[in-house]
Short mmCIF file of C-alpha atoms and ligand atoms in Angstrom, two decimals:
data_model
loop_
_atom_site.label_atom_id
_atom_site.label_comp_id
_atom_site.label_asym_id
_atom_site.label_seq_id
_atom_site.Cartn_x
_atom_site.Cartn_y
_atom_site.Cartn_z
CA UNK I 1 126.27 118.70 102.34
CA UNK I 2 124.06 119.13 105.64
CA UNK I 3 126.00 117.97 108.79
CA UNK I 4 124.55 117.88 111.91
CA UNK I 5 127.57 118.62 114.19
CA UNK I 6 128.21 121.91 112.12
CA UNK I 7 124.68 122.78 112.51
CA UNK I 8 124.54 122.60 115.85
CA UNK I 9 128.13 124.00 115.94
CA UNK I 10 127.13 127.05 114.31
CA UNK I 11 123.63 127.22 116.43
CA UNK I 12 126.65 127.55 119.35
CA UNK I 13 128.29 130.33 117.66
CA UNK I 14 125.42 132.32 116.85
CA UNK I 15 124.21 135.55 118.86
CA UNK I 16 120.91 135.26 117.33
CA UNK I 17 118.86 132.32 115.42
CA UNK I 18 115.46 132.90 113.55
CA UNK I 19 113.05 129.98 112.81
CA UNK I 20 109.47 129.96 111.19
CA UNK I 21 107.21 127.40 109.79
CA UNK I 22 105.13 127.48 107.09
CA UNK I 23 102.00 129.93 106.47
CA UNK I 24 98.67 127.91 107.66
CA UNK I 25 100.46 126.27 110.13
CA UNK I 26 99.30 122.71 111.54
CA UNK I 27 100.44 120.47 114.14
CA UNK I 28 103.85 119.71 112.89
CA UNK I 29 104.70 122.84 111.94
CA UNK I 30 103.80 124.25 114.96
CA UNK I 31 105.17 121.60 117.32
CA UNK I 32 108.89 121.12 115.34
CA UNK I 33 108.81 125.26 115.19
CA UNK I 34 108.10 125.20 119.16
CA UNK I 35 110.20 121.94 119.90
CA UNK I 36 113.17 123.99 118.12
CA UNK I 37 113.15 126.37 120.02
CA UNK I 38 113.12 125.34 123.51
CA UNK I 39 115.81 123.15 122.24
CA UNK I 40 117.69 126.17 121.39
CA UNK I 41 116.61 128.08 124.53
CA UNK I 42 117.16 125.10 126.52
CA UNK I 43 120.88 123.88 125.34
CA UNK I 44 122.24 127.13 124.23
CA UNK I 45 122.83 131.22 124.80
CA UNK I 46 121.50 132.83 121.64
CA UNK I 47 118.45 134.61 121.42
CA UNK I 48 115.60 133.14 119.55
CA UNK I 49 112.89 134.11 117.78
CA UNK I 50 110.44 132.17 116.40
CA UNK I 51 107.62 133.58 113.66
CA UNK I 52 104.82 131.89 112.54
CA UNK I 53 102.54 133.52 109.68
CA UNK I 54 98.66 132.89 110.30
CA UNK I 55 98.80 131.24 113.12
CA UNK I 56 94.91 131.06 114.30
CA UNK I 57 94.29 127.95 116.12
CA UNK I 58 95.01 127.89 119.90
CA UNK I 59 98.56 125.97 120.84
CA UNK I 60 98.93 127.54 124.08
CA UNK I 61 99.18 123.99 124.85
CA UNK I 62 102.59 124.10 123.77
CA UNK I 63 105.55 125.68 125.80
CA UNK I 64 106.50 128.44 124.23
CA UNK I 65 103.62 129.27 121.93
CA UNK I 66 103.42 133.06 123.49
CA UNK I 67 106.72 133.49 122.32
CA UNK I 68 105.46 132.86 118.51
CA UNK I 69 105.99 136.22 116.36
CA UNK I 70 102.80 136.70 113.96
CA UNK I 71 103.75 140.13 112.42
CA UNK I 72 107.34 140.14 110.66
CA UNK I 73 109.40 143.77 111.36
CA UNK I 74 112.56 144.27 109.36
CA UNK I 75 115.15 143.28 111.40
CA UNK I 76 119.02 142.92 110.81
CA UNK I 77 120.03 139.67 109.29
CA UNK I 78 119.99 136.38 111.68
CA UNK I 79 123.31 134.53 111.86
CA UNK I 80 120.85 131.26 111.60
CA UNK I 81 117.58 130.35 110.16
CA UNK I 82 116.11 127.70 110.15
CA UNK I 83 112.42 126.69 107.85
CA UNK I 84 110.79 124.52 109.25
CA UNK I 85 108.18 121.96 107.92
CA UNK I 86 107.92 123.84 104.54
CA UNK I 87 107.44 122.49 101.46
CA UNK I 88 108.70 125.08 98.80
CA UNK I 89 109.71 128.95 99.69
CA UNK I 90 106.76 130.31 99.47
CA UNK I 91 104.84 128.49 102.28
CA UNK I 92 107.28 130.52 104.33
CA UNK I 93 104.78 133.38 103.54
CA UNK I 94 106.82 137.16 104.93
CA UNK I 95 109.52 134.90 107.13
CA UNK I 96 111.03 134.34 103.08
CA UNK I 97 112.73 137.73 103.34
CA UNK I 98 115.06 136.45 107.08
CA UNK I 99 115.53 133.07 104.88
CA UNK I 100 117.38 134.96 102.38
CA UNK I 101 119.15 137.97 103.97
CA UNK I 102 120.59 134.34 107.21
CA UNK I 103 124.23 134.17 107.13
CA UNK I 104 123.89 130.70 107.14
CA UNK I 105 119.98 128.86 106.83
CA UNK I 106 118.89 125.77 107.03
CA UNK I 107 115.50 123.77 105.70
CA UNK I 108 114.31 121.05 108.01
CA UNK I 109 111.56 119.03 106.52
CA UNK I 110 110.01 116.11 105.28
CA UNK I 111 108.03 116.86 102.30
CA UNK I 112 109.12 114.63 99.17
CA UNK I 113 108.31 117.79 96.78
CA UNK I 114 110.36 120.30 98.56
CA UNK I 115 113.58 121.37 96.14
CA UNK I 116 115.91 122.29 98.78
CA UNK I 117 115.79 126.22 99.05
CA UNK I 118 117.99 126.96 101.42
CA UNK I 119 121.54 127.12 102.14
CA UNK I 120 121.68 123.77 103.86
CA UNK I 121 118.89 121.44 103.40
CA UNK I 122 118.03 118.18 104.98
CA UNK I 123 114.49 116.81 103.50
CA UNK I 124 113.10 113.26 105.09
CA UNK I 125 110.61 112.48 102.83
CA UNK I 126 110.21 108.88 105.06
CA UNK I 127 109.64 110.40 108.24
CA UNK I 128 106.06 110.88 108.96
CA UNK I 129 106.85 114.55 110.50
CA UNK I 130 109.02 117.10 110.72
CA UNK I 131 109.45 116.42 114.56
CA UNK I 132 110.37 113.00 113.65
CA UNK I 133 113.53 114.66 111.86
CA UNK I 134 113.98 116.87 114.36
CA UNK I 135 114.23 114.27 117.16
CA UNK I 136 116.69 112.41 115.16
CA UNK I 137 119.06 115.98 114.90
CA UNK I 138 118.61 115.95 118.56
CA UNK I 139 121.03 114.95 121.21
CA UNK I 140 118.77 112.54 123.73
CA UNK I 141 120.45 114.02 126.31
CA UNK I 142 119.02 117.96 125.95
CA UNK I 143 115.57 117.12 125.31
CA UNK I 144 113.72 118.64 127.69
CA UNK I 145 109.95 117.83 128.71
CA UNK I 146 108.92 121.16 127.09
CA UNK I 147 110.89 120.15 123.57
CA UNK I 148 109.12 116.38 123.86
CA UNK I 149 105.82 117.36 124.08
CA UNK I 150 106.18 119.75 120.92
CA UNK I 151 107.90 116.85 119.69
CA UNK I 152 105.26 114.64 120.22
CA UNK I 153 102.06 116.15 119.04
CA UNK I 154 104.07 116.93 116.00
CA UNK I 155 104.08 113.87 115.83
CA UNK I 156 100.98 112.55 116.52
CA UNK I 157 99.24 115.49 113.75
CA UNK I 158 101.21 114.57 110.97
CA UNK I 159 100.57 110.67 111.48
CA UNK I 160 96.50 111.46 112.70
CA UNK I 161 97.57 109.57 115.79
CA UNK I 162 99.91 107.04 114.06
CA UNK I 163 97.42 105.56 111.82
CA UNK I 164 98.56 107.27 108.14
CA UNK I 165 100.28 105.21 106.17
CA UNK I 166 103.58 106.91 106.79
CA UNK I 167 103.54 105.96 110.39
CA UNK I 168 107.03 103.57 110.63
CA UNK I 169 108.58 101.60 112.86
CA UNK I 170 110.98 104.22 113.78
CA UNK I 171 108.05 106.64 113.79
CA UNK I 172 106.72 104.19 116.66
CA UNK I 173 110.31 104.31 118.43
CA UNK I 174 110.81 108.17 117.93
CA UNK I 175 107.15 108.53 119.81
CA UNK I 176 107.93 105.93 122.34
CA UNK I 177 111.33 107.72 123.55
CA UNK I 178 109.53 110.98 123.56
CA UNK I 179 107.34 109.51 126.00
CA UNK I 180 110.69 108.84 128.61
CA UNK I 181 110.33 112.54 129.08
CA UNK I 182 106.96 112.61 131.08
CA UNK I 183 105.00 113.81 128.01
CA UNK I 184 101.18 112.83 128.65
CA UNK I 185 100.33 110.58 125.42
CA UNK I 186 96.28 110.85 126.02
CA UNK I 187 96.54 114.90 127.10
CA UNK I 188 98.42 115.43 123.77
CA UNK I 189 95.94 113.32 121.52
CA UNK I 190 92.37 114.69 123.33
CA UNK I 191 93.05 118.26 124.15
CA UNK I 192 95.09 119.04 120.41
CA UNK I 193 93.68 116.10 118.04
CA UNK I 194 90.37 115.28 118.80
CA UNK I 195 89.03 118.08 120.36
CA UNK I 196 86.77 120.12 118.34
CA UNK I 197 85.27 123.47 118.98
CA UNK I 198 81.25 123.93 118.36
CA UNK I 199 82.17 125.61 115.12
CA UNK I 200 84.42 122.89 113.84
CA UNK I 201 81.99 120.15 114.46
CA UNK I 202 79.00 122.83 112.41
CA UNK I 203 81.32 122.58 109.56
CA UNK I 204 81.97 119.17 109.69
CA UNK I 205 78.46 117.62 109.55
CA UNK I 206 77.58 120.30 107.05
CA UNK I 207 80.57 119.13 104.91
CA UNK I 208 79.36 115.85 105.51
CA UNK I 209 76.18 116.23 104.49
CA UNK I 210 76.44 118.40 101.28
CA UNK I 211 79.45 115.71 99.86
CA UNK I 212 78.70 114.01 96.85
CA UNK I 213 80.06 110.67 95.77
CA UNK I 214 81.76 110.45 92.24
CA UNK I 215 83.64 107.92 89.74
CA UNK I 216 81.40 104.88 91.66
CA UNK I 217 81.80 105.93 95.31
CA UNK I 218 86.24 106.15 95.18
CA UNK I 219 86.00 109.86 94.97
CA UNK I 220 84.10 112.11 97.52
CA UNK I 221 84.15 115.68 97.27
CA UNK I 222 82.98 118.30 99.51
CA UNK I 223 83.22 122.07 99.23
CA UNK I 224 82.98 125.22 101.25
CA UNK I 225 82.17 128.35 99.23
CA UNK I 226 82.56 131.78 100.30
CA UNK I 227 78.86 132.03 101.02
CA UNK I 228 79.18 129.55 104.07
CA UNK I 229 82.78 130.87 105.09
CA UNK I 230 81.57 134.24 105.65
CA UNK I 231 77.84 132.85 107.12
CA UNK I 232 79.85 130.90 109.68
CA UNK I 233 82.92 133.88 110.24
CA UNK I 234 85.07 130.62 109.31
CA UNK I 235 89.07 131.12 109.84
CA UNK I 236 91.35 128.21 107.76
CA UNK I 237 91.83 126.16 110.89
CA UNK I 238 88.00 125.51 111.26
CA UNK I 239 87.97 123.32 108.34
CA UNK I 240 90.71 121.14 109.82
CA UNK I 241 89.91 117.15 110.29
CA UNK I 242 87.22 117.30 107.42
CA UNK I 243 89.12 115.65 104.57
CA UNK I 244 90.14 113.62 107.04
CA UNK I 245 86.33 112.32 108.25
CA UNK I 246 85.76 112.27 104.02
CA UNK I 247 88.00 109.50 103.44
CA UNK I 248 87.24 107.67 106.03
CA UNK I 249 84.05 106.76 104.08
CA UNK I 250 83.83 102.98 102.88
CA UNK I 251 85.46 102.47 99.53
CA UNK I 252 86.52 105.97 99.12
CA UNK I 253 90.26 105.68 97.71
CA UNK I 254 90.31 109.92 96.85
CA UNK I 255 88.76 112.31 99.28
CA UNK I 256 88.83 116.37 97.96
CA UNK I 257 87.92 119.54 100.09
CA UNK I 258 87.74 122.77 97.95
CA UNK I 259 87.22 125.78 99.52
CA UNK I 260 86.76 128.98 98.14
CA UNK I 261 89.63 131.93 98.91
CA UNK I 262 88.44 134.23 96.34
CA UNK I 263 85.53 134.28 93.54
CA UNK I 264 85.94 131.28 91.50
CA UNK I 265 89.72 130.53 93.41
CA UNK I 266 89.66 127.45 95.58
CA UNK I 267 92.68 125.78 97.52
CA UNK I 268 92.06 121.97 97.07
CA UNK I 269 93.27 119.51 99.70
CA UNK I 270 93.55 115.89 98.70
CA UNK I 271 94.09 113.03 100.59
CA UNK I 272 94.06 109.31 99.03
CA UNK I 273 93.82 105.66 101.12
CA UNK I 274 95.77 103.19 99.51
CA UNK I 275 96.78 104.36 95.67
CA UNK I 276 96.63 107.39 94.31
CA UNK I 277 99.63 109.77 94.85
CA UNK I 278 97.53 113.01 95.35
CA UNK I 279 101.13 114.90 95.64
CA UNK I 280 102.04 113.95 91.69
CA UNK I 281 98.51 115.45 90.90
CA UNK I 282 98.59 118.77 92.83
CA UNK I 283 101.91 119.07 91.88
CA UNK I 284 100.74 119.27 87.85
CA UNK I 285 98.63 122.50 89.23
CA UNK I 286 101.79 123.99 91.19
CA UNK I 287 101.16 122.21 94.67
CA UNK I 288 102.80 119.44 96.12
CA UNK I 289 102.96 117.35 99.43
CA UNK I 290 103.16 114.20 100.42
CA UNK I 291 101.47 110.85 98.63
CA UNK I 292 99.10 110.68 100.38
CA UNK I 293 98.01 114.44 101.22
CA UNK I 294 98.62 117.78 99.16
CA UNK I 295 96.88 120.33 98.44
CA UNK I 296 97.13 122.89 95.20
CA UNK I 297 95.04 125.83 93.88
CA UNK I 298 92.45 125.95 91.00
CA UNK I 299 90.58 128.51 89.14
CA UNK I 300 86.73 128.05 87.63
CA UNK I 301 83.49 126.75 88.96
CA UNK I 302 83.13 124.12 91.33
CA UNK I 303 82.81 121.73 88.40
CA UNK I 304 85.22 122.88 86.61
CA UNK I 305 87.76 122.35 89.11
CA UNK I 306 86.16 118.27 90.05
CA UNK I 307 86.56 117.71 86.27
CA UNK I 308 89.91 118.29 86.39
CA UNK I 309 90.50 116.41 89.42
CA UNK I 310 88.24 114.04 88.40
CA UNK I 311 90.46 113.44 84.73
CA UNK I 312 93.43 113.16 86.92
CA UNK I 313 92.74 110.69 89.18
CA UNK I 314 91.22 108.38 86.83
CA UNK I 315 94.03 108.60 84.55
CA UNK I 316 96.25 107.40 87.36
CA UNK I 317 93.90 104.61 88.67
CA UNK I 318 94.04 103.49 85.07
CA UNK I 319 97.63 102.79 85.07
CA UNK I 320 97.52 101.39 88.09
CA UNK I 321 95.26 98.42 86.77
MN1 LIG A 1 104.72 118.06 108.49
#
């Protein structure tokens, strides 16, 4: 059974403590990987290292993000471990191998369709981010400005700026303590959330414009073959905040961005409004997430893969009637 005093009991104990999020980070994952750590680094003697596979978009903002290990050496066994924000054991891309060799590790997350693969596991599948958990692990006391602002824009990614529907009251309360520790609210949310390199913003009209509207206007879909990735030199992270512009369209319940990782291969992202749980769907293809956003891989053309979207979503709009 997952204990907090033991876990940071044994954090105490230990010479040296691992952590890593999950491969392709994002906000969370990156600020509850960085927030852990200068915890750790803050509060305690061990050495830390913290490893983080693709990790492409700039979050210098965050103390602590030159420390993040990208490659992943063989290295004796870590007396703690810690996954973070990772939804099954392979998101943890190459960091899997520390996971299993830990004396003791420990999963920290908060997606509903993790399984619980490591030694101790403590999933929140209410909290709106993996900081959110984190915070509530935390003693008040030894958060330091550093840890709150990781903390925060954790926070604030996972919730796009408290408006998702999994945005609680305690999310509220969590964000509103974090703020007692000097974190700048408005730096956070312009300089990591909104802000949008030239590229991005390419990527997002041309998504925008090439969408197309299905199943009476509740589904949009937009995708970005391997054509455009390579025309534009496009790394994962450049994509990021389209789905999210896609459902904001009016009466749009579904919104779907394919993209294309290899010929005829494309990792779908879903997000839904009100309704659909996109997480039971990618799930059936060997994805998972959260109810409202998941994501899963598919194989065939373009249309192949919206037809079997497609199928799904009606089937589970028609029970809902
Ligand atoms: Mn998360």
């Amino acid at each position: 059974m997952f204990d907090k005093e033991v876990m940071w009991q044994t954090v105490s104990e230990a010479a040296r403590v691992g952590i890593a999020g999950h491969i392709r980070p994002d906000g969370d994952c990156v600020g509850s990987c960085l927030g852990l750590y200068n915890y750790i680094t803050g509060n305690y003697s061990c050495e830390v290292d913290v490893f983080i596979e693709e990790l492409e978009e700039d979050f210098s903002f965050m103390r602590g993000s030159e420390k993040v290990i990208t490659t992943f050496p063989d290295e004796k066994p870590y007396d703690v471990f810690f996954a973070i924000d990772c939804g099954d054991i392979e998101r943890l891309g190459k960091a899997e191998k520390y996971l299993k060799k830990a004396v003791v590790s420990y999963c920290i997350d908060h997606h509903g369709t993790n399984p619980g693969f490591a030694g101790e596991n403590l999933i929140v599948p209410e909290a709106a981010a993996t900081a959110e958990v984190l915070f509530d692990l935390a003693d008040p006391e030894k958060i330091t400005k550093n840890c709150a602002e990781c903390l925060y824009l954790g926070i604030v990614h996972d919730t796009g700026v408290f408006k998702h529907s999994n945005t609680t009251r305690h999310t509220m309360e969590v964000a509103g303590a974090l703020l007692e520790y000097g974190v700048s609210s408005q730096k956070v949310i312009d300089e990591t959330f909104y802000e949008k390199t030239y590229l991005q913003n390419q990527i997002l009209g041309r998504c925008l414009m090439e969408s197309i509207l299905c199943m009476d206007g509740k589904v949009i879909i937009s995708a970005v073959d391997r054509k455009i990735q390579a025309l534009y030199g496009l790394v994962s992270s450049d994509t990021d905040g389209v789905i999210d512009q896609l459902r904001e369209t009016k009466g749009v319940e579904v919104a779907i961005l394919l993209k294309e990782m290899n010929p005829r291969v494309w990792r779908v992202s879903m997000r839904s409004r009100y309704t659909v749980d996109v997480a039971a769907i990618c799930s059936k293809f060997g994805g998972g997430g959260h109810v409202r956003a998941a994501g899963c891989m598919l194989n065939g053309s373009v249309h192949d893969v919206i037809n079997t979207l497609t199928r799904e979503i009606e089937a589970q709009m028609g029970q809902n009637e």
